[in-house]
PDB file of C-alpha atoms in Angstrom:
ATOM      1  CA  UNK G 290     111.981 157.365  86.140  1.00 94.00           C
ATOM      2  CA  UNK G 291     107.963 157.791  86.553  1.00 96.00           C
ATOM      3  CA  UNK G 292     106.724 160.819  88.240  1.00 97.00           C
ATOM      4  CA  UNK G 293     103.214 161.298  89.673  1.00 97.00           C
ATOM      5  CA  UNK G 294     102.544 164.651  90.139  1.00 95.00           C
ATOM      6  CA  UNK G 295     100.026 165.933  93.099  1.00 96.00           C
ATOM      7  CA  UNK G 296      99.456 169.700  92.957  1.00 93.00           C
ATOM      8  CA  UNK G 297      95.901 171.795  92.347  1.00 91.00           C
ATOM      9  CA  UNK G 298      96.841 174.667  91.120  1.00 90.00           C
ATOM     10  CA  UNK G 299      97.638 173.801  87.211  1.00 92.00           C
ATOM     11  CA  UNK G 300      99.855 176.883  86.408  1.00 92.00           C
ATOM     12  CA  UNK G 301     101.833 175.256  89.333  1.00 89.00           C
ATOM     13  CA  UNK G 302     101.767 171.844  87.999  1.00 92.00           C
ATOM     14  CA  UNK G 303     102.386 172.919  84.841  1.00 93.00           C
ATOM     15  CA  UNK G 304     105.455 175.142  85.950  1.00 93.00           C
ATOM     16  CA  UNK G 305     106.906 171.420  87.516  1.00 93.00           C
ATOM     17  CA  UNK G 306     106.017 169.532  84.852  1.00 94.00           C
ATOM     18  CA  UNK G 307     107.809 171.732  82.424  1.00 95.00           C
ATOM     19  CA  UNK G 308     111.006 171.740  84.537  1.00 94.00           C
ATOM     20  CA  UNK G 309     110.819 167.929  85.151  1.00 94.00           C
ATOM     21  CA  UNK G 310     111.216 167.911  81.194  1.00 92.00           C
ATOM     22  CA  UNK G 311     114.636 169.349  81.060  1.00 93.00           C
ATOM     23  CA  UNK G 312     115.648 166.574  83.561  1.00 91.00           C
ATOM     24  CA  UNK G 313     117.122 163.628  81.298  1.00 91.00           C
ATOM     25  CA  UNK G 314     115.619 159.717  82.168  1.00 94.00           C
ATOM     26  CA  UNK G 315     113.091 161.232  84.175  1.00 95.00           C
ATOM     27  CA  UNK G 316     109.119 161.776  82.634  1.00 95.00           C
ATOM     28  CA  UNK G 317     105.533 162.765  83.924  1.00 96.00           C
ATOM     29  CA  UNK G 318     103.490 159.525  84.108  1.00 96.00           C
ATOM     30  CA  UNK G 319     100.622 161.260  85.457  1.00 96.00           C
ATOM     31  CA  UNK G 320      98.785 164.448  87.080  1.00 96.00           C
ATOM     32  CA  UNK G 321      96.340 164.828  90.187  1.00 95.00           C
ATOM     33  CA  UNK G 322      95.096 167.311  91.665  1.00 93.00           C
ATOM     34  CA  UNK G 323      93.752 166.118  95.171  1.00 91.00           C
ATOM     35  CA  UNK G 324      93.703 163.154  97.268  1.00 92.00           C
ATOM     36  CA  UNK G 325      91.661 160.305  95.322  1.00 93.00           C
ATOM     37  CA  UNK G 326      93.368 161.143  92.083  1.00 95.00           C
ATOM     38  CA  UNK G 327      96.133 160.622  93.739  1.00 95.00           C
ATOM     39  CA  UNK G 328      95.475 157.419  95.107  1.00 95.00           C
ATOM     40  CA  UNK G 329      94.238 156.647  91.436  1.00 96.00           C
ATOM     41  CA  UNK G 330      97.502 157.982  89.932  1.00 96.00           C
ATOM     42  CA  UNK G 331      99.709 155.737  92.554  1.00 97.00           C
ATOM     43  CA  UNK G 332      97.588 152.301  91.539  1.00 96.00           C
ATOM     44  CA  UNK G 333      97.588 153.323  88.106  1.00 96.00           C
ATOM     45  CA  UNK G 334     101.111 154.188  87.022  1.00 96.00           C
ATOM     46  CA  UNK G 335     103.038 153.166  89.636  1.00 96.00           C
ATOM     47  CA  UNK G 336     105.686 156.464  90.005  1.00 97.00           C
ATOM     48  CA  UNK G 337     108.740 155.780  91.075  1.00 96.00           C
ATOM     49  CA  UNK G 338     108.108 158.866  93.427  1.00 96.00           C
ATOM     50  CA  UNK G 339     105.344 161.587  93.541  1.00 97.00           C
ATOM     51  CA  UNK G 340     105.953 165.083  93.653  1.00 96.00           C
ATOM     52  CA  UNK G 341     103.629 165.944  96.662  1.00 95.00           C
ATOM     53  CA  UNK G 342     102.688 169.644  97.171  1.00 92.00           C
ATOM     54  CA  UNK G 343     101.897 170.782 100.741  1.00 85.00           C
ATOM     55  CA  UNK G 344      98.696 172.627 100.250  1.00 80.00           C
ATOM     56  CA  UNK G 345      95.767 172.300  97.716  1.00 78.00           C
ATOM     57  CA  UNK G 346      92.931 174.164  99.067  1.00 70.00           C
ATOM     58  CA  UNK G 347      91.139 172.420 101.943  1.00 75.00           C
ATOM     59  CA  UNK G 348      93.762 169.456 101.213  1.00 79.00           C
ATOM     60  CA  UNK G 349      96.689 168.594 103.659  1.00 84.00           C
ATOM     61  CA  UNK G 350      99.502 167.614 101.454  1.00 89.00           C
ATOM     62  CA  UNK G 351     100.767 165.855 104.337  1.00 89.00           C
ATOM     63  CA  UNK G 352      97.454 164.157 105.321  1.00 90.00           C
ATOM     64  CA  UNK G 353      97.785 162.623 101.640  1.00 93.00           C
ATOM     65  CA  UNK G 354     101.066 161.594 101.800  1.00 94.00           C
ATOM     66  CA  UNK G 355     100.877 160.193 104.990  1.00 91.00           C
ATOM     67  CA  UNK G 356      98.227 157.638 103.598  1.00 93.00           C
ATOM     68  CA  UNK G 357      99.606 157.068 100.581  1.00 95.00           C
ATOM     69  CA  UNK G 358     102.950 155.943 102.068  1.00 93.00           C
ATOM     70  CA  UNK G 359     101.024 154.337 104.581  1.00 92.00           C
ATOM     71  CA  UNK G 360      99.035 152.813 102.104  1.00 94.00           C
ATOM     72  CA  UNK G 361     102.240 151.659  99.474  1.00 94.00           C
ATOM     73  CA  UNK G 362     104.728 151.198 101.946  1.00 90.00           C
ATOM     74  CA  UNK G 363     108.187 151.964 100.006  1.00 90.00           C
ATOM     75  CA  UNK G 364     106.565 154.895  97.891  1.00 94.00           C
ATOM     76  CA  UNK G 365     108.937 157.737  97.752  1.00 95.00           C
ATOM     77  CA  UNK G 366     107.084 160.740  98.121  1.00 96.00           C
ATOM     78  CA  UNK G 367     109.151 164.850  97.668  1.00 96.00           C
ATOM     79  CA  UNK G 368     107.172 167.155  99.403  1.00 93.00           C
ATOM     80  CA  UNK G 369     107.993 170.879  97.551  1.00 92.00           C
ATOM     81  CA  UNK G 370     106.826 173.916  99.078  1.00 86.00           C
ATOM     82  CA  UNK G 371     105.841 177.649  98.001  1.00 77.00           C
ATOM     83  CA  UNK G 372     105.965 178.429 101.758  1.00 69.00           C
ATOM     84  CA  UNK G 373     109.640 179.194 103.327  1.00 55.00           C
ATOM     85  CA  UNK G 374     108.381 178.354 106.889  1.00 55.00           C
ATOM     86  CA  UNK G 375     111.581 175.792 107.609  1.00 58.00           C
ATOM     87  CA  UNK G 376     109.262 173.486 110.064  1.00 66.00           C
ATOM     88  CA  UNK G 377     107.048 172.561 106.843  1.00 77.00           C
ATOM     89  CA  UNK G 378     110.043 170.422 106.329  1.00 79.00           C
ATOM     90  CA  UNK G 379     109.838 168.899 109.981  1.00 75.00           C
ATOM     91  CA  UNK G 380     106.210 167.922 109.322  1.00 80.00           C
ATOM     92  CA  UNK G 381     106.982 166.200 105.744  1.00 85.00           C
ATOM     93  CA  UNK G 382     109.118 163.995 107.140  1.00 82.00           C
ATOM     94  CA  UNK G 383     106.999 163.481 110.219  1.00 80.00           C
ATOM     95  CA  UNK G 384     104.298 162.068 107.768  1.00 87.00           C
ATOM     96  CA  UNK G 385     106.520 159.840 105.896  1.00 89.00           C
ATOM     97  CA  UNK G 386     107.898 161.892 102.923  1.00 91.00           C
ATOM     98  CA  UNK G 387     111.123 161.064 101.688  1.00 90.00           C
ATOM     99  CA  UNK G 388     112.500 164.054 101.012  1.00 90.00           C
ATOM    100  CA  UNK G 389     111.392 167.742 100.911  1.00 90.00           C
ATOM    101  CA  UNK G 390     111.976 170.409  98.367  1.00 90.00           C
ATOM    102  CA  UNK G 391     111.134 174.319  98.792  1.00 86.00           C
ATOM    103  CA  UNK G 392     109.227 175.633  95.103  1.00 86.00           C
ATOM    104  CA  UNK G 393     112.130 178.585  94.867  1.00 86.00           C
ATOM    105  CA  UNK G 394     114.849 176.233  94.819  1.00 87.00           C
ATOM    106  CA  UNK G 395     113.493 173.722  92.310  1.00 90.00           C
ATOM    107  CA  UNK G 396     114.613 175.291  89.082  1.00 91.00           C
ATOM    108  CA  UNK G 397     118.451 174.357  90.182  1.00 90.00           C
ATOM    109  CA  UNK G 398     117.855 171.194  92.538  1.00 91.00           C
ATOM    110  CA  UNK G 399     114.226 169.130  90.810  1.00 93.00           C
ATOM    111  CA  UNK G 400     116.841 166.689  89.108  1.00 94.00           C
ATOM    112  CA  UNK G 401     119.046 166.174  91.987  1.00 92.00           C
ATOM    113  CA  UNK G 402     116.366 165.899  94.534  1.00 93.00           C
ATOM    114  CA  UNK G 403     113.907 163.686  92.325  1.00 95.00           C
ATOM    115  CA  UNK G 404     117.364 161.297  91.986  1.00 93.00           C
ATOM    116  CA  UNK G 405     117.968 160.990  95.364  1.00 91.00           C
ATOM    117  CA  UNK G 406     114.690 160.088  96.870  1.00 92.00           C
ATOM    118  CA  UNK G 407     114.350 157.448  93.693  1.00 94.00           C
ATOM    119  CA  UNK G 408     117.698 155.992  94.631  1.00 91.00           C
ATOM    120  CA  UNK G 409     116.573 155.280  98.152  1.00 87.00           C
ATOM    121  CA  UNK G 410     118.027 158.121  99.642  1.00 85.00           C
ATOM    122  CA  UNK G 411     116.502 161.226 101.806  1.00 83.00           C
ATOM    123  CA  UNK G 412     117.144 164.874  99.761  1.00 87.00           C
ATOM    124  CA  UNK G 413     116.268 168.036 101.805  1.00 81.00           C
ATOM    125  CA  UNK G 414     116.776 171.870 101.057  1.00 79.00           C
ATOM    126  CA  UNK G 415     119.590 173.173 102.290  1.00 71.00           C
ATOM    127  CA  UNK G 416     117.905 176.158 103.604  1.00 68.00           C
ATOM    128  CA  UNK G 417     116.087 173.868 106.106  1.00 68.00           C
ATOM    129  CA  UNK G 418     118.170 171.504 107.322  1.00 63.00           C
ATOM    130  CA  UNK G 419     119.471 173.760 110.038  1.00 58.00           C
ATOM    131  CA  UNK G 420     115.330 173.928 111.358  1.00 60.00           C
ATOM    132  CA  UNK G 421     115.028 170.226 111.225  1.00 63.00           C
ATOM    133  CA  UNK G 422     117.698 169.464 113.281  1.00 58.00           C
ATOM    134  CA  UNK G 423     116.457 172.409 115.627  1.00 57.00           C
ATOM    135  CA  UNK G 424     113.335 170.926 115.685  1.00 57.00           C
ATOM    136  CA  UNK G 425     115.404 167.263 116.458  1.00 53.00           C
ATOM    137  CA  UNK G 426     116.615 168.430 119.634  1.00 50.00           C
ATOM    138  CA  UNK G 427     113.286 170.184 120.629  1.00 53.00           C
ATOM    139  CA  UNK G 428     111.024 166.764 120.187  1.00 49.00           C
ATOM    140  CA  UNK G 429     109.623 164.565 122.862  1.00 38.00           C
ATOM    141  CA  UNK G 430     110.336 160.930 122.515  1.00 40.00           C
ATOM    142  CA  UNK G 431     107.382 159.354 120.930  1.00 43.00           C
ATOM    143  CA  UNK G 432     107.761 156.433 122.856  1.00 43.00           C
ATOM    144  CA  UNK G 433     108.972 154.277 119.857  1.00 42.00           C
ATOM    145  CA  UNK G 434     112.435 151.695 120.543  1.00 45.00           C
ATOM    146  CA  UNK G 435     115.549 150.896 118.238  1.00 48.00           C
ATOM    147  CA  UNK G 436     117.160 148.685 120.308  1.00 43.00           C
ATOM    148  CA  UNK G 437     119.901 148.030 118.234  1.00 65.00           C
ATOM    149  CA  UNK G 438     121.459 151.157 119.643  1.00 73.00           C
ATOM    150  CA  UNK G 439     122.944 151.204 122.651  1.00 80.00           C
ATOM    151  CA  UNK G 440     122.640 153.832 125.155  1.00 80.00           C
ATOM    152  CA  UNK G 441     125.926 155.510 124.578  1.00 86.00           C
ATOM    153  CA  UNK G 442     125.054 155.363 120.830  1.00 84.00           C
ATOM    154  CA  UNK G 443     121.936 156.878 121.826  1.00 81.00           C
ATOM    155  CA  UNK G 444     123.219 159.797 123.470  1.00 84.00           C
ATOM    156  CA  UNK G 445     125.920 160.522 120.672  1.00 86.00           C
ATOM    157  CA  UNK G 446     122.990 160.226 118.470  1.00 83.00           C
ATOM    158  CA  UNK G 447     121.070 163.338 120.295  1.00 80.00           C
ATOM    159  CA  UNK G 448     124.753 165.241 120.444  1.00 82.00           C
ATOM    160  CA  UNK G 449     125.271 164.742 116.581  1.00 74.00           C
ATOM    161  CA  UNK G 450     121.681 166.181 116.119  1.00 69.00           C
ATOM    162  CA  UNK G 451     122.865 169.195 118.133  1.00 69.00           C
ATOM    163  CA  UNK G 452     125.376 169.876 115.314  1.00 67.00           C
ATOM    164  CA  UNK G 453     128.361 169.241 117.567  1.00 76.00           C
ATOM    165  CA  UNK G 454     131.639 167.811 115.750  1.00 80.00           C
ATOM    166  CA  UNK G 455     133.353 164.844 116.771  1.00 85.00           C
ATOM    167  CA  UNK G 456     136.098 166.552 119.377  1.00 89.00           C
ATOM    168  CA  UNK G 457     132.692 168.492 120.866  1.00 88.00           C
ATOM    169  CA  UNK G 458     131.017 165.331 121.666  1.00 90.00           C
ATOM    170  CA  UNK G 459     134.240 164.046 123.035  1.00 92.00           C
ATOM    171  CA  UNK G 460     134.511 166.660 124.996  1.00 93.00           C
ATOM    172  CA  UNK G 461     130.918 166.439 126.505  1.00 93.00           C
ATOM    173  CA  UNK G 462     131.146 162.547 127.126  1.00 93.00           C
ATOM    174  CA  UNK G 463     134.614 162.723 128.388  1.00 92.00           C
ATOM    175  CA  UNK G 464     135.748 160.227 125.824  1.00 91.00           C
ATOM    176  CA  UNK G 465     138.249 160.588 123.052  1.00 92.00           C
ATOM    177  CA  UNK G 466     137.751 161.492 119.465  1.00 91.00           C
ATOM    178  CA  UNK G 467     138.990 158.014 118.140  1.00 90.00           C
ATOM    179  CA  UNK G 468     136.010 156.435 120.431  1.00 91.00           C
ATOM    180  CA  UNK G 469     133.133 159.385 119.127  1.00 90.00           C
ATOM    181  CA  UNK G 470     134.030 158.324 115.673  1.00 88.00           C
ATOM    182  CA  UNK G 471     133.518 154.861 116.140  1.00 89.00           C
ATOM    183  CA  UNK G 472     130.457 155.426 117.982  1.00 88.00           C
ATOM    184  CA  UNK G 473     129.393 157.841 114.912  1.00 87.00           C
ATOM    185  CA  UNK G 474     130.028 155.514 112.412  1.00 87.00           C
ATOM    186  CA  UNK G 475     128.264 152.759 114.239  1.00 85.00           C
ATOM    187  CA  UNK G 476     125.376 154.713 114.701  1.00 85.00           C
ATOM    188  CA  UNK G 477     124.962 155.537 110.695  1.00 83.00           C
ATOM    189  CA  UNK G 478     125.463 152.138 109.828  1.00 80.00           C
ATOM    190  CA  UNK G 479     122.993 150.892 112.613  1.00 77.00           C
ATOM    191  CA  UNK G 480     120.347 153.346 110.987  1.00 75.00           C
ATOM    192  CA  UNK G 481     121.318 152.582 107.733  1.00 72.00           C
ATOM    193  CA  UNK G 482     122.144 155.901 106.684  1.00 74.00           C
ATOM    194  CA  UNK G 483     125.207 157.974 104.893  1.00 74.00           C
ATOM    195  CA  UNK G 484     125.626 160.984 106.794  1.00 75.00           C
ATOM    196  CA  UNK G 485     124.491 162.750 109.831  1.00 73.00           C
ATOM    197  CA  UNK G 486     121.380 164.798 108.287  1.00 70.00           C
ATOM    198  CA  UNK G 487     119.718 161.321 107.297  1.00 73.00           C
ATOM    199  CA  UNK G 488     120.327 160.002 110.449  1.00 76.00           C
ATOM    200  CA  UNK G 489     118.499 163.126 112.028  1.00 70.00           C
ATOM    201  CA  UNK G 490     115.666 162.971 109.433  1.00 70.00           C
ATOM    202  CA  UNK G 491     115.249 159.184 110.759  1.00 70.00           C
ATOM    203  CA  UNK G 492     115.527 160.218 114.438  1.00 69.00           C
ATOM    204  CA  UNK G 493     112.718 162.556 113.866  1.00 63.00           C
ATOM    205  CA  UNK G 494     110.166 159.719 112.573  1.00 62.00           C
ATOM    206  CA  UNK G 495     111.459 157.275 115.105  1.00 59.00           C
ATOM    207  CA  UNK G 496     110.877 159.724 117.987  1.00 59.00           C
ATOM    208  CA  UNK G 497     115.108 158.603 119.003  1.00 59.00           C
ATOM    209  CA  UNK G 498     116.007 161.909 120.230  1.00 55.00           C
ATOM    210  CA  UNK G 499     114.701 163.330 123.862  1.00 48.00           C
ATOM    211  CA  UNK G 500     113.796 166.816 123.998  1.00 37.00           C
ATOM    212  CA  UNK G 501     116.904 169.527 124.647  1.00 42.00           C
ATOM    213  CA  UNK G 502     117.193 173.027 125.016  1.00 35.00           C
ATOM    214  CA  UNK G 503     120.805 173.434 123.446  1.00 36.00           C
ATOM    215  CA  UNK G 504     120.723 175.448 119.965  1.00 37.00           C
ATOM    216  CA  UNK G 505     121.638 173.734 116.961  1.00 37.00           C
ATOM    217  CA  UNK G 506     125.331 174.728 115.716  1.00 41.00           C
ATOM    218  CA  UNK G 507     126.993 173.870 112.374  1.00 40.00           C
ATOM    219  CA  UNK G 508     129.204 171.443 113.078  1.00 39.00           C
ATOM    220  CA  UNK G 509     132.485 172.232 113.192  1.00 41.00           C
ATOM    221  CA  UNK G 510     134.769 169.175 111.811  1.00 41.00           C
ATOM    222  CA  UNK G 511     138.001 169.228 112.091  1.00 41.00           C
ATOM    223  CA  UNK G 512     140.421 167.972 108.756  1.00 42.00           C
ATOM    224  CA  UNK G 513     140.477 164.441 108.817  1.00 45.00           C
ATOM    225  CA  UNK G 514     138.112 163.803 111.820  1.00 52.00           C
ATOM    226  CA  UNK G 515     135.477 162.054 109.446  1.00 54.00           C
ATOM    227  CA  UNK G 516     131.709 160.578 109.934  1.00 59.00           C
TER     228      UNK G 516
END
């Protein structure tokens, strides 16, 4: 696996690169240090992802991952972060990043995080998946359709987001648990996802969920209750 590496400060990029070394299959294909290099580097070498950091002087991280996914549609960008502000997270995935990684936790999750994101999948930090989804159920519609959800799919949608379990949302739609979980499942596969915090990370760039006031919760699943 090729890595492009986007980061200004060297004794930063250096730090990565030297931790991106330990991780087996994977190797530095190249280094930039603002926006056109990074452009250069993506036309060049062709990464299977780029290790995005947020800020680099007078340079939006996001800004330049916003146009280089817009630019190479497919690219898988990580966003990492020195900053622990959990919305950072919301904003990386607002601009198309396809997974975001805070600086602190890279020593013990680089390799698993650089994996998923090259597999196709969305990695996030732990730490900040609890502000996403807050930040899920705060957001105005954008105005953007998926019609291939219905509404009651939609409104389970907004109630997994809230971090409800299966028997919560049951309880709130008057429905049964067998029915949620059906609708859950349905929902996942419709957004062609694995697990509830991908299918909030894509309800976030879609605009899907309407703004709420209700606090995000851990969900609560009971044993056997599944997706």
């Amino acid at each position: 696996m090729a890595i492009l590496l986007v980061d200004d400060d060297p004794l930063s990029r250096g730090a990565l690169r030297r931790l991106i070394g330990l991780v087996e299959g994977v190797v530095v294909a190249g280094e930039a240090a603002g926006p056109e290099e990074a452009r250069e580097g993506v036309r060049r070498f062709h990464p299977d992802a780029v290790l995005m950091d947020v800020h680099m002087g007078h340079v939006n991280g996001f800004q330049v991952t916003r146009d280089l996914v817009r630019e190479h549609p497919g690219l898988r960008v990580l966003v990492v972060s020195v900053l622990p502000e959990n919305p950072y997270a919301v904003e990386a995935f607002r601009a198309g990043a396809s997974g975001f990684l805070r600086k602190e936790d890279a020593p013990r999750r680089l390799a698993e995080a650089i994996r998923t994101v090259v597999q196709g999948e969305t990695y996030l930090s732990p730490a900040v998946a609890p502000e996403l989804v807050r930040e899920l159920v705060r957001s105005r519609a954008s105005g953007l359709d998926f019609p291939s959800l219905t509404p009651r799919e939609q409104e389970i949608l907004e109630l997994l987001a809230q971090g409800l379990s299966n028997k919560e949302i049951a309880a709130v739609l008057h429905s049964t648990v067998r029915t949620v979980k059906a609708h859950v499942s349905h929902v996942l596969e419709k957004l062609n996802v694995d697990d509830r915090t991908q299918a909030a990370v894509l309800a976030l760039r879609l605009g899907l969920v309407r703004s709420q006031d209700a606090p995000y919760r851990e969900p609560r699943s009971a044993p056997n209750e599944g997706r």
